[in-house]
Coordinates of C-alpha atoms in Angstrom, one line a residue:
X1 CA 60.8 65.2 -72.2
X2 CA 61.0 66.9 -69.0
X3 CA 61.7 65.0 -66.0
X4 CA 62.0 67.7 -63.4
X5 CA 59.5 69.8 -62.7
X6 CA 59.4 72.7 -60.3
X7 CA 56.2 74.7 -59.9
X8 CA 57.0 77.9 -57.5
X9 CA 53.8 79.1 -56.1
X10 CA 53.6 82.6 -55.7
X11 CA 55.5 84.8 -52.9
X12 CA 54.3 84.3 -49.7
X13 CA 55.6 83.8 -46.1
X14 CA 55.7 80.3 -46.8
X15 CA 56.6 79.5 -50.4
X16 CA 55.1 76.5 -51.5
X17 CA 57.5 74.2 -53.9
X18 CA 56.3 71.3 -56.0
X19 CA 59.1 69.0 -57.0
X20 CA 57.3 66.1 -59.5
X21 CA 58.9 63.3 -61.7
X22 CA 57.4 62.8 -65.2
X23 CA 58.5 59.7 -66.5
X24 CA 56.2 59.6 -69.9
X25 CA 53.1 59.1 -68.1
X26 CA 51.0 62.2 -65.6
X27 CA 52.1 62.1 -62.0
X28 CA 50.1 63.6 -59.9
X29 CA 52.3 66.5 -57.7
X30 CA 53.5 66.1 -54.8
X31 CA 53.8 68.7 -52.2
X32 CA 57.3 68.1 -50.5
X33 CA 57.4 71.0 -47.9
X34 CA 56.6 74.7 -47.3
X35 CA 60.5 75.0 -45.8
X36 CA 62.5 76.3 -48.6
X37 CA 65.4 74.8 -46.5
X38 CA 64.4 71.2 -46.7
X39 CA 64.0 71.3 -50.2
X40 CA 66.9 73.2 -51.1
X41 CA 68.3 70.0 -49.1
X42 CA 65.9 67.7 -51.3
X43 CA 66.9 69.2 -54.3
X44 CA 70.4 69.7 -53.5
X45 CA 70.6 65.4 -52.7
X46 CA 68.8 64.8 -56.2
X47 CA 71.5 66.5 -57.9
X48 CA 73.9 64.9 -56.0
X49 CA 72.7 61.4 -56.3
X50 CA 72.5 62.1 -60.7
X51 CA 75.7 63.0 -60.8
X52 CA 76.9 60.5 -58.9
X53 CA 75.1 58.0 -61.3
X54 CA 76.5 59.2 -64.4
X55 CA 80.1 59.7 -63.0
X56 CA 79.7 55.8 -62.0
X57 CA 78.7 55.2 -65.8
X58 CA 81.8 57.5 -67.0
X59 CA 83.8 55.0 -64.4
X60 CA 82.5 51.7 -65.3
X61 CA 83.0 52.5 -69.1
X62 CA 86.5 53.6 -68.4
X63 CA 87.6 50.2 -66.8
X64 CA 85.7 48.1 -69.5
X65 CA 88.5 48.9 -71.6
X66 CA 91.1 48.2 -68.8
X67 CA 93.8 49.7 -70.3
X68 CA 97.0 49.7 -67.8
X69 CA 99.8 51.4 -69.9
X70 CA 100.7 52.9 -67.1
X71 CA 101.0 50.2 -64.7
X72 CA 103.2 47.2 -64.4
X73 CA 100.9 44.1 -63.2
X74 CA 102.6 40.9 -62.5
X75 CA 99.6 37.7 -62.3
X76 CA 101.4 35.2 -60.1
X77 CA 100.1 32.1 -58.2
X78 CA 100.3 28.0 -58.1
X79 CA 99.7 26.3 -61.4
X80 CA 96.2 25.7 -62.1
X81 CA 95.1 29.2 -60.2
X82 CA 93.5 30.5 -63.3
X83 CA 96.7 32.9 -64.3
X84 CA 97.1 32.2 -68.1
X85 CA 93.0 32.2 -68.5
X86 CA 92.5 35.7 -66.8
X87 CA 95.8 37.0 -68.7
X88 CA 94.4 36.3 -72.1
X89 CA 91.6 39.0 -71.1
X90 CA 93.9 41.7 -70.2
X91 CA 95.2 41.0 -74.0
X92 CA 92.1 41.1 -75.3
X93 CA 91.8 44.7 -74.0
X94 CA 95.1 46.1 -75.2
X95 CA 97.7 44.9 -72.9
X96 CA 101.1 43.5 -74.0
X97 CA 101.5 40.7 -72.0
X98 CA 104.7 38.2 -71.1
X99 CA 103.7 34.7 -70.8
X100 CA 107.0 33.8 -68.1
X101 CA 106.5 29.8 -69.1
X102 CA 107.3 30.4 -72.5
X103 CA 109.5 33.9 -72.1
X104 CA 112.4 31.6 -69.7
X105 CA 112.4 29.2 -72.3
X106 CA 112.8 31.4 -75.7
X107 CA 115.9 33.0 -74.1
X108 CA 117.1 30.4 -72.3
X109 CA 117.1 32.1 -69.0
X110 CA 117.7 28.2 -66.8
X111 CA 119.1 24.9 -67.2
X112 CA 116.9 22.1 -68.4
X113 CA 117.3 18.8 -67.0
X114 CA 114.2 16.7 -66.0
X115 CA 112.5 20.1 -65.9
X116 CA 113.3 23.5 -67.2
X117 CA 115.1 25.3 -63.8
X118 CA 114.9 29.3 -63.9
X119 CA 117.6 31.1 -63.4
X120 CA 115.3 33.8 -61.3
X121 CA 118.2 36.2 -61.3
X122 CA 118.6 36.4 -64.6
X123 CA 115.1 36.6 -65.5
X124 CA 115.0 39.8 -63.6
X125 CA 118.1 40.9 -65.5
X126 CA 116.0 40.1 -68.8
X127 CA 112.9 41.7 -68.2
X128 CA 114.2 45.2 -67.5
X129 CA 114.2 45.9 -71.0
X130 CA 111.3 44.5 -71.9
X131 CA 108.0 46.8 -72.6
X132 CA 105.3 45.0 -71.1
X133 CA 101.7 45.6 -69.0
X134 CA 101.1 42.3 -67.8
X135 CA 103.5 39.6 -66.9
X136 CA 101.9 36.1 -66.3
X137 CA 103.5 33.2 -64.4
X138 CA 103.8 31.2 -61.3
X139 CA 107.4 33.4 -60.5
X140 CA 106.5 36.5 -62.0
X141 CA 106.2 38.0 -58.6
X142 CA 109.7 38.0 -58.8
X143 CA 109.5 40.5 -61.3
X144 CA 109.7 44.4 -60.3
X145 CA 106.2 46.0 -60.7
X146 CA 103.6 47.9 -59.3
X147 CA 101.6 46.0 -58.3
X148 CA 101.5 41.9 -57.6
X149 CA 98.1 39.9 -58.0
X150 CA 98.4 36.3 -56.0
X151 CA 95.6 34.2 -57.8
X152 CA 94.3 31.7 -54.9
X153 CA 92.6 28.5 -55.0
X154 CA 90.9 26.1 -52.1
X155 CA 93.6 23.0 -52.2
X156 CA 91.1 20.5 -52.6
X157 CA 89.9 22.2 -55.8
X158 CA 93.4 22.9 -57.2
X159 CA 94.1 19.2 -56.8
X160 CA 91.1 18.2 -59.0
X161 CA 92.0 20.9 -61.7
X162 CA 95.9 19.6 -62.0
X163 CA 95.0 16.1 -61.8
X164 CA 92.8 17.2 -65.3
X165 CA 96.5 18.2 -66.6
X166 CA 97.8 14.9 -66.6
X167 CA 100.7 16.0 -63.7
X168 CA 102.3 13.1 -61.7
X169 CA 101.0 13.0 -58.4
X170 CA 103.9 13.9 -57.0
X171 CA 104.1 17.5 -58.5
X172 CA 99.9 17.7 -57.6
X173 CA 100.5 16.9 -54.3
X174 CA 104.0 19.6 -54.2
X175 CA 101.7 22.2 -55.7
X176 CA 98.5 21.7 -53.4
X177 CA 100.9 21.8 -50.6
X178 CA 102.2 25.1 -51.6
X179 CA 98.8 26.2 -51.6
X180 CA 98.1 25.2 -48.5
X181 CA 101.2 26.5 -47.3
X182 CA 100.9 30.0 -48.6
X183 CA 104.3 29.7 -50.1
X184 CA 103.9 32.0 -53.2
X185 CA 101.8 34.5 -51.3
X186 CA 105.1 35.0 -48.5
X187 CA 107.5 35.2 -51.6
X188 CA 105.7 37.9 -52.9
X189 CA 104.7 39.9 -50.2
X190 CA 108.9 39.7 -49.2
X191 CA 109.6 41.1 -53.0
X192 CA 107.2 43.6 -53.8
X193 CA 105.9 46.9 -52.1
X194 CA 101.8 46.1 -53.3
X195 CA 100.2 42.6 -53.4
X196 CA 96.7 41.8 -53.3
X197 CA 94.8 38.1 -53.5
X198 CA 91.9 37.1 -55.4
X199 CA 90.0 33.5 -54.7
X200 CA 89.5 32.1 -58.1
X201 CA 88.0 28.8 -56.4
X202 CA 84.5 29.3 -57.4
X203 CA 84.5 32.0 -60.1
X204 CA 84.5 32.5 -63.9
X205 CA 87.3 33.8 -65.9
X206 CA 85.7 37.2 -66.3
X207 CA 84.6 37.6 -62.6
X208 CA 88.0 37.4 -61.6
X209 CA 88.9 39.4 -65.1
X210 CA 86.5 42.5 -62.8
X211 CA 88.0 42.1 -59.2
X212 CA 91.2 42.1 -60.6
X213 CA 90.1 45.7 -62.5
X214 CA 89.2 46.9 -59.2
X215 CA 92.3 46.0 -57.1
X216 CA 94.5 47.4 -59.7
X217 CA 92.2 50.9 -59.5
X218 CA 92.1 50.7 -55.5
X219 CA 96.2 50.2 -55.7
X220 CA 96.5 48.5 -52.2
X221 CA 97.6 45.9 -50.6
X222 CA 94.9 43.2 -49.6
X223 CA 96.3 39.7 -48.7
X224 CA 96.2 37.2 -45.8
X225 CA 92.4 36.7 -46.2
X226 CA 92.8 32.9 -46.9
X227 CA 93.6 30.2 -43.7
X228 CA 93.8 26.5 -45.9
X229 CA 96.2 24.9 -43.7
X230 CA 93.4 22.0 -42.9
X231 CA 94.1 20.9 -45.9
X232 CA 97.5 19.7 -45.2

């Protein structure tokens, strides 16, 4: 099926052009113009405009399989952020991924008293020879990569999602604090060269799964969007 057509109507001092769209039913044509300057123009935008569309397609496809080989990501923010939900998506796609919560603990990289304490210095150390796209974890903006993604969260919504995880109110209230406080954000922003912030407050798993996609593509920094010191 043809959907251009262009009728050229004989040579005169004005050439007449018909430009029609045929989309499986007649149209009846339309004359555009008798300047053969405005619709080289008209023409010249139509050609534009579907190429455009199907390099958007070639784009979109691309980043549906998100595969960052060649980039470092590390998904940092409090705990209950959304970190570990959005890093299972970037596994599903291909990434090798280093859960930091359980990665400290295999090789013993703190001490554990009450709580396990990180030896930050040495999980630095640790992770230099590790082969990884994606490292996950409330400190793993401490860890050198390319680019750092701080997941945010309104305070009064963080508090209800931790208080679901059974924490002492104490360690809520430390956490919601921090949010509050911006505390991860500054820590990162002081140990790596690109950060950028994403507000998980009010969006699903996969929503945040895209934005992060196109952060990563964009490849700058984008941070201090977020004022929740009234919270304090």
């Amino acid at each position: 099926m043809r959907d251009r057509i262009l009728v050229y109507k004989g040579l005169k001092p004005l050439c007449y052009f018909i430009l029609t769209y045929n989309l499986g039913k007649r149209v009846r044509p339309v004359l555009l113009s008798p300047n053969i300057n405005h619709l080289l123009s008209t023409l010249k935008s139509i050609i534009e405009f579907n190429l455009l569309l199907k390099l958007k397609g070639l784009y979109n496809l691309l980043l549906l399989h998100a595969d960052f080989s060649d980039v470092k990501i590390a998904l940092t923010g409090t705990p209950g952020t959304g970190k570990t939900t959005v890093s299972k998506l970037f596994d599903e796609q291909g990434n090798k991924i280093i859960h930091l919560t359980e990665y400290v603990k295999e090789k013993a990289l703190g001490e554990q008293n009450e709580q396990f304490h990180v030896d930050v210095k040495e999980m630095r150390e640790a992770l230099k020879d590790e082969d990884f796209d994606v490292v996950e974890g409330h400190l793993s903006h401490h860890v050198p990569v390319d680019i750092c993604i701080v997941f945010r969260t309104r305070p009064d919504v963080l508090r209800g999602r931790l208080e679901n995880r059974d924490y002492s109110t104490e360690k809520v209230e430390d956490n919601v604090e921090s949010e509050a406080l911006d505390v991860i954000l500054s820590e990162a922003v002081q140990e790596q060269e690109t950060v950028v912030e994403i507000d998980t407050t009010e969006k699903r798993p996969e929503e945040v799964f895209e934005e992060a996609k196109r952060k990563i593509e964009k490849g700058e920094n984008s941070y201090g969007n977020f004022d929740w010191t009234q919270f304090l």
